[in-house]
Amino acid sequence: MPKQGQWLIGFAKRRITPPLGSQMAGFDARVGISNAVHDDLYVRALVLSDGAIKAALVSVEVIAISAKMSLAIRRQVEHATGIPLSQIFLCATHTHCGPVTLHHFFNQGQPLDEAYLERLTSTVVDTIRQAADALKPRVLKTAMVPCGGIAVNRRTADGLPVDPFAGVLLVEEMTGERVAIGVFYACHTTVLGPNTLSITQDFPFYTLEALRRELGPEVEPFYINGAEGDLSIGHKSDLSAVGVIDSFRTFETAQRLGEKLAQAVLTGMTHLVEEQPLLDVRSAYAPLPLKSYDPLPEMAERRRLAIAALADSKTTLAAKQTALFARIEEYYARLYEESQTPEPKYLPAEIGILRLGGTAFVSLPGEIFVCVALAIRERSPFPRTLFLGLANDYIGYLPDEFASTTSGYEVVASRVPAEAGRVLQQHALQLLEQAREVVCAEGEI
């Protein structure tokens, strides 16, 4: 039996690389199927307990996880391990060089490999169960470390704002040996562009390899994304979305940036703080208002005309963007019409708080703009607040108010208007305050 006041932590990982010849997710402009494996994809699961509450923090190296798949996985894990589904966080890394795991605005009609998705579901469940079976007394440390020169705000002239910190979570044996290290950093994992047909984790592969080299092969690293909605490595989404590929989007760049992130983590490990075994989980559904659209027949006709214009041999970049935006808006108009919620219609977005001692992790169900997250951190009652991007669902983009005045790819590709960010912030801060009250009742952070 564990001693009172002691963390119990287990880790496990399994390979989830799809077969060669698979469809690849993420880029509407991509032509072709996977023809090589640069590096394998994994699910990596960390299960934690303070002796009373259990939670699972899971990195899945795919583009996104739908609400349907997330619910199926979490229900099976709950049945197998007893961990309540609301205390399981499935976080997609958002690689655009992996399998197709859902249908959304960016891949309408792209074939799904249902047999692979069944294997993926069972593998994620088995990995979390294996991590739960490996629970043993261990030490948990966390930090927020300065990190610059990697992510760029792709919608601003000066490349700002970005999240200036990377989160670090370190697990050690009671005797001091390192077991696992988590890296939490907000940036689109899209160094590699639509012309890449190799399966890869993108830049996090090099981050994790560099950490393993430095800390030892017995240490298990994992990566979780953050509020990366408007953050990339410098290319513009309006151009990338229609197949304009900057020359710097190479594996060499991925290696340079990935290793730079690893170095920031290694340098910042001197800031690690040992966390007291206080675990709390809170969750809620934030009712995000939905954009409304013109009647569906009008949106469908707009899409038809825009696509027909592409048949012109003198097609311009603007025409390609117009056609892409028309397809996205018609898709969202259809979802709006099919929504069962009463008027004014809203999107129930699942958010959660995972409190580990003095560090709070806020789960975000899609591609949230960084300003939305930074505002949550600024008002958080915790000394360290980090974000779990693309967690437990994929709602698309959630822009901030400034971006919504300038339109562009991410704004068009959002189902929600600017005020949705305020709604999400309000619900997240309420959950953080509830978690803080538990901390105060149990003792100082």
Short mmCIF file of N, CA and C in Angstrom, two decimals, residues 263-364:
data_model
loop_
_atom_site.label_atom_id
_atom_site.label_comp_id
_atom_site.label_asym_id
_atom_site.label_seq_id
_atom_site.Cartn_x
_atom_site.Cartn_y
_atom_site.Cartn_z
N GLN A 263 16.46 21.70 -26.07
CA GLN A 263 17.48 22.42 -25.31
C GLN A 263 16.85 23.38 -24.31
N ALA A 264 15.75 24.03 -24.68
CA ALA A 264 15.05 24.90 -23.74
C ALA A 264 14.55 24.11 -22.54
N VAL A 265 14.04 22.92 -22.79
CA VAL A 265 13.56 22.06 -21.71
C VAL A 265 14.72 21.66 -20.80
N LEU A 266 15.82 21.22 -21.40
CA LEU A 266 16.97 20.78 -20.60
C LEU A 266 17.54 21.93 -19.78
N THR A 267 17.65 23.10 -20.38
CA THR A 267 18.16 24.26 -19.65
C THR A 267 17.23 24.63 -18.50
N GLY A 268 15.93 24.50 -18.74
CA GLY A 268 14.96 24.91 -17.74
C GLY A 268 14.70 23.90 -16.65
N MET A 269 15.31 22.74 -16.72
CA MET A 269 15.07 21.73 -15.70
C MET A 269 15.55 22.16 -14.32
N THR A 270 16.39 23.17 -14.26
CA THR A 270 16.82 23.70 -12.96
C THR A 270 15.65 24.39 -12.23
N HIS A 271 14.59 24.71 -12.98
CA HIS A 271 13.42 25.37 -12.39
C HIS A 271 12.37 24.38 -11.90
N LEU A 272 12.62 23.09 -12.04
CA LEU A 272 11.61 22.10 -11.65
C LEU A 272 11.26 22.20 -10.17
N VAL A 273 9.97 22.09 -9.89
CA VAL A 273 9.46 22.14 -8.53
C VAL A 273 8.80 20.81 -8.21
N GLU A 274 9.15 20.21 -7.08
CA GLU A 274 8.50 18.97 -6.70
C GLU A 274 7.07 19.25 -6.26
N GLU A 275 6.14 18.52 -6.86
CA GLU A 275 4.73 18.74 -6.57
C GLU A 275 4.26 17.86 -5.42
N GLN A 276 3.48 18.45 -4.52
CA GLN A 276 2.84 17.67 -3.46
C GLN A 276 1.73 16.83 -4.07
N PRO A 277 1.48 15.64 -3.51
CA PRO A 277 0.47 14.74 -4.08
C PRO A 277 -0.95 15.22 -3.81
N LEU A 278 -1.34 16.25 -4.54
CA LEU A 278 -2.70 16.79 -4.49
C LEU A 278 -3.24 16.78 -5.92
N LEU A 279 -4.22 15.94 -6.18
CA LEU A 279 -4.75 15.79 -7.54
C LEU A 279 -6.23 16.12 -7.52
N ASP A 280 -6.64 16.92 -8.48
CA ASP A 280 -8.05 17.25 -8.62
C ASP A 280 -8.37 17.37 -10.10
N VAL A 281 -9.56 16.97 -10.48
CA VAL A 281 -10.01 17.08 -11.86
C VAL A 281 -11.39 17.71 -11.88
N ARG A 282 -11.57 18.67 -12.75
CA ARG A 282 -12.85 19.33 -12.93
C ARG A 282 -13.16 19.37 -14.42
N SER A 283 -14.43 19.29 -14.78
CA SER A 283 -14.78 19.37 -16.19
C SER A 283 -16.14 20.04 -16.34
N ALA A 284 -16.37 20.60 -17.52
CA ALA A 284 -17.63 21.26 -17.83
C ALA A 284 -17.77 21.35 -19.33
N TYR A 285 -18.99 21.59 -19.76
CA TYR A 285 -19.25 21.86 -21.18
C TYR A 285 -19.57 23.34 -21.32
N ALA A 286 -18.72 24.04 -22.03
CA ALA A 286 -18.93 25.47 -22.28
C ALA A 286 -19.84 25.61 -23.50
N PRO A 287 -20.98 26.32 -23.37
CA PRO A 287 -21.89 26.49 -24.51
C PRO A 287 -21.41 27.61 -25.43
N LEU A 288 -20.63 27.25 -26.43
CA LEU A 288 -20.07 28.25 -27.34
C LEU A 288 -21.10 28.64 -28.39
N PRO A 289 -21.34 29.92 -28.57
CA PRO A 289 -22.27 30.33 -29.63
C PRO A 289 -21.75 29.92 -31.00
N LEU A 290 -22.67 29.61 -31.89
CA LEU A 290 -22.30 29.20 -33.25
C LEU A 290 -22.51 30.35 -34.23
N LYS A 291 -21.66 30.40 -35.23
CA LYS A 291 -21.92 31.30 -36.36
C LYS A 291 -23.18 30.84 -37.07
N SER A 292 -23.94 31.78 -37.58
CA SER A 292 -25.06 31.44 -38.46
C SER A 292 -24.67 31.75 -39.90
N TYR A 293 -25.31 31.07 -40.82
CA TYR A 293 -24.97 31.20 -42.23
C TYR A 293 -26.23 31.46 -43.05
N ASP A 294 -26.04 31.83 -44.30
CA ASP A 294 -27.16 31.94 -45.22
C ASP A 294 -27.81 30.56 -45.39
N PRO A 295 -29.04 30.51 -45.92
CA PRO A 295 -29.70 29.21 -46.11
C PRO A 295 -28.79 28.24 -46.88
N LEU A 296 -28.86 26.98 -46.49
CA LEU A 296 -27.98 25.96 -47.05
C LEU A 296 -27.98 25.91 -48.57
N PRO A 297 -29.14 26.01 -49.25
CA PRO A 297 -29.09 26.00 -50.73
C PRO A 297 -28.23 27.12 -51.30
N GLU A 298 -28.26 28.30 -50.66
CA GLU A 298 -27.44 29.41 -51.14
C GLU A 298 -25.95 29.11 -50.91
N MET A 299 -25.64 28.53 -49.76
CA MET A 299 -24.24 28.20 -49.48
C MET A 299 -23.74 27.11 -50.44
N ALA A 300 -24.59 26.15 -50.75
CA ALA A 300 -24.20 25.09 -51.67
C ALA A 300 -23.96 25.64 -53.07
N GLU A 301 -24.78 26.59 -53.50
CA GLU A 301 -24.61 27.19 -54.81
C GLU A 301 -23.33 28.03 -54.86
N ARG A 302 -23.05 28.71 -53.77
CA ARG A 302 -21.81 29.50 -53.70
C ARG A 302 -20.60 28.58 -53.83
N ARG A 303 -20.68 27.44 -53.17
CA ARG A 303 -19.60 26.46 -53.26
C ARG A 303 -19.47 25.95 -54.69
N ARG A 304 -20.59 25.63 -55.33
CA ARG A 304 -20.56 25.09 -56.69
C ARG A 304 -19.92 26.07 -57.66
N LEU A 305 -20.29 27.33 -57.55
CA LEU A 305 -19.75 28.34 -58.45
C LEU A 305 -18.25 28.55 -58.23
N ALA A 306 -17.84 28.54 -56.97
CA ALA A 306 -16.42 28.75 -56.66
C ALA A 306 -15.58 27.60 -57.20
N ILE A 307 -16.08 26.38 -57.06
CA ILE A 307 -15.34 25.22 -57.56
C ILE A 307 -15.32 25.22 -59.09
N ALA A 308 -16.44 25.61 -59.68
CA ALA A 308 -16.50 25.66 -61.15
C ALA A 308 -15.48 26.65 -61.70
N ALA A 309 -15.22 27.72 -60.98
CA ALA A 309 -14.26 28.73 -61.43
C ALA A 309 -12.85 28.16 -61.51
N LEU A 310 -12.60 27.09 -60.74
CA LEU A 310 -11.26 26.50 -60.75
C LEU A 310 -10.97 25.78 -62.07
N ALA A 311 -11.99 25.51 -62.85
CA ALA A 311 -11.77 24.85 -64.14
C ALA A 311 -11.09 25.77 -65.14
N ASP A 312 -11.11 27.06 -64.87
CA ASP A 312 -10.45 28.02 -65.74
C ASP A 312 -8.94 27.76 -65.72
N SER A 313 -8.34 27.63 -66.86
CA SER A 313 -6.91 27.34 -66.92
C SER A 313 -6.07 28.47 -66.34
N LYS A 314 -6.67 29.65 -66.17
CA LYS A 314 -5.94 30.79 -65.62
C LYS A 314 -6.28 30.98 -64.14
N THR A 315 -6.58 29.90 -63.46
CA THR A 315 -6.95 29.97 -62.05
C THR A 315 -5.89 30.72 -61.25
N THR A 316 -6.33 31.64 -60.43
CA THR A 316 -5.43 32.42 -59.60
C THR A 316 -5.42 31.88 -58.18
N LEU A 317 -4.44 32.35 -57.41
CA LEU A 317 -4.37 31.99 -56.00
C LEU A 317 -5.64 32.42 -55.28
N ALA A 318 -6.14 33.61 -55.61
CA ALA A 318 -7.36 34.11 -54.97
C ALA A 318 -8.54 33.20 -55.26
N ALA A 319 -8.61 32.67 -56.49
CA ALA A 319 -9.72 31.77 -56.83
C ALA A 319 -9.63 30.48 -56.04
N LYS A 320 -8.42 29.98 -55.83
CA LYS A 320 -8.25 28.78 -55.02
C LYS A 320 -8.70 29.01 -53.59
N GLN A 321 -8.33 30.16 -53.03
CA GLN A 321 -8.73 30.48 -51.66
C GLN A 321 -10.24 30.65 -51.57
N THR A 322 -10.83 31.30 -52.57
CA THR A 322 -12.28 31.49 -52.58
C THR A 322 -13.00 30.15 -52.59
N ALA A 323 -12.51 29.22 -53.41
CA ALA A 323 -13.14 27.90 -53.48
C ALA A 323 -12.98 27.15 -52.17
N LEU A 324 -11.79 27.22 -51.57
CA LEU A 324 -11.57 26.55 -50.29
C LEU A 324 -12.49 27.12 -49.22
N PHE A 325 -12.56 28.44 -49.13
CA PHE A 325 -13.39 29.07 -48.10
C PHE A 325 -14.87 28.74 -48.33
N ALA A 326 -15.30 28.69 -49.57
CA ALA A 326 -16.70 28.36 -49.87
C ALA A 326 -17.03 26.94 -49.45
N ARG A 327 -16.10 26.02 -49.65
CA ARG A 327 -16.33 24.64 -49.23
C ARG A 327 -16.42 24.53 -47.71
N ILE A 328 -15.53 25.27 -47.02
CA ILE A 328 -15.55 25.23 -45.55
C ILE A 328 -16.85 25.82 -45.02
N GLU A 329 -17.28 26.95 -45.55
CA GLU A 329 -18.47 27.61 -45.03
C GLU A 329 -19.73 26.80 -45.34
N GLU A 330 -19.76 26.15 -46.50
CA GLU A 330 -20.92 25.30 -46.81
C GLU A 330 -20.96 24.10 -45.86
N TYR A 331 -19.80 23.57 -45.52
CA TYR A 331 -19.72 22.45 -44.58
C TYR A 331 -20.25 22.86 -43.21
N TYR A 332 -19.83 24.02 -42.73
CA TYR A 332 -20.28 24.49 -41.42
C TYR A 332 -21.76 24.89 -41.46
N ALA A 333 -22.23 25.42 -42.58
CA ALA A 333 -23.66 25.74 -42.70
C ALA A 333 -24.49 24.47 -42.59
N ARG A 334 -23.99 23.39 -43.16
CA ARG A 334 -24.69 22.11 -43.08
C ARG A 334 -24.70 21.61 -41.63
N LEU A 335 -23.57 21.72 -40.95
CA LEU A 335 -23.52 21.31 -39.54
C LEU A 335 -24.48 22.14 -38.70
N TYR A 336 -24.57 23.44 -39.00
CA TYR A 336 -25.47 24.31 -38.26
C TYR A 336 -26.92 23.86 -38.44
N GLU A 337 -27.28 23.56 -39.68
CA GLU A 337 -28.65 23.15 -39.96
C GLU A 337 -28.96 21.81 -39.29
N GLU A 338 -27.95 20.92 -39.21
CA GLU A 338 -28.17 19.60 -38.62
C GLU A 338 -28.13 19.62 -37.09
N SER A 339 -27.65 20.70 -36.50
CA SER A 339 -27.55 20.78 -35.04
C SER A 339 -28.93 20.68 -34.40
N GLN A 340 -29.02 19.93 -33.32
CA GLN A 340 -30.29 19.70 -32.64
C GLN A 340 -30.55 20.72 -31.52
N THR A 341 -29.58 21.60 -31.24
CA THR A 341 -29.78 22.56 -30.17
C THR A 341 -30.77 23.63 -30.61
N PRO A 342 -31.55 24.18 -29.68
CA PRO A 342 -32.52 25.23 -30.04
C PRO A 342 -31.83 26.53 -30.39
N GLU A 343 -32.55 27.41 -31.07
CA GLU A 343 -32.02 28.74 -31.38
C GLU A 343 -31.97 29.59 -30.12
N PRO A 344 -30.96 30.44 -29.92
CA PRO A 344 -29.75 30.53 -30.75
C PRO A 344 -28.86 29.31 -30.52
N LYS A 345 -28.42 28.72 -31.59
CA LYS A 345 -27.71 27.45 -31.48
C LYS A 345 -26.32 27.64 -30.88
N TYR A 346 -25.85 26.59 -30.22
CA TYR A 346 -24.54 26.65 -29.57
C TYR A 346 -23.83 25.31 -29.73
N LEU A 347 -22.53 25.33 -29.48
CA LEU A 347 -21.69 24.14 -29.57
C LEU A 347 -21.22 23.79 -28.16
N PRO A 348 -21.63 22.64 -27.61
CA PRO A 348 -21.14 22.25 -26.28
C PRO A 348 -19.69 21.78 -26.37
N ALA A 349 -18.78 22.55 -25.79
CA ALA A 349 -17.35 22.27 -25.88
C ALA A 349 -16.84 21.79 -24.52
N GLU A 350 -16.30 20.59 -24.49
CA GLU A 350 -15.81 20.02 -23.24
C GLU A 350 -14.45 20.62 -22.88
N ILE A 351 -14.36 21.17 -21.69
CA ILE A 351 -13.08 21.65 -21.16
C ILE A 351 -12.87 21.01 -19.79
N GLY A 352 -11.62 20.98 -19.35
CA GLY A 352 -11.33 20.35 -18.07
C GLY A 352 -10.12 20.97 -17.42
N ILE A 353 -9.98 20.71 -16.13
CA ILE A 353 -8.83 21.13 -15.35
C ILE A 353 -8.23 19.89 -14.71
N LEU A 354 -6.94 19.71 -14.92
CA LEU A 354 -6.17 18.67 -14.22
C LEU A 354 -5.18 19.39 -13.31
N ARG A 355 -5.43 19.29 -12.01
CA ARG A 355 -4.55 19.95 -11.05
C ARG A 355 -3.60 18.93 -10.44
N LEU A 356 -2.31 19.19 -10.63
CA LEU A 356 -1.26 18.35 -10.06
C LEU A 356 -0.44 19.22 -9.11
N GLY A 357 -0.76 19.17 -7.83
CA GLY A 357 -0.09 20.03 -6.87
C GLY A 357 -0.34 21.48 -7.18
N GLY A 358 0.71 22.23 -7.44
CA GLY A 358 0.59 23.65 -7.73
C GLY A 358 0.51 23.98 -9.20
N THR A 359 0.37 22.99 -10.04
CA THR A 359 0.28 23.20 -11.48
C THR A 359 -1.11 22.80 -11.97
N ALA A 360 -1.72 23.67 -12.75
CA ALA A 360 -3.03 23.39 -13.35
C ALA A 360 -2.88 23.26 -14.86
N PHE A 361 -3.46 22.21 -15.39
CA PHE A 361 -3.51 21.99 -16.84
C PHE A 361 -4.95 22.22 -17.28
N VAL A 362 -5.15 23.08 -18.28
CA VAL A 362 -6.46 23.39 -18.82
C VAL A 362 -6.60 22.69 -20.16
N SER A 363 -7.59 21.82 -20.29
CA SER A 363 -7.78 21.11 -21.56
C SER A 363 -8.64 21.94 -22.50
N LEU A 364 -8.23 21.99 -23.77
CA LEU A 364 -8.88 22.78 -24.80
C LEU A 364 -9.30 21.86 -25.95
#
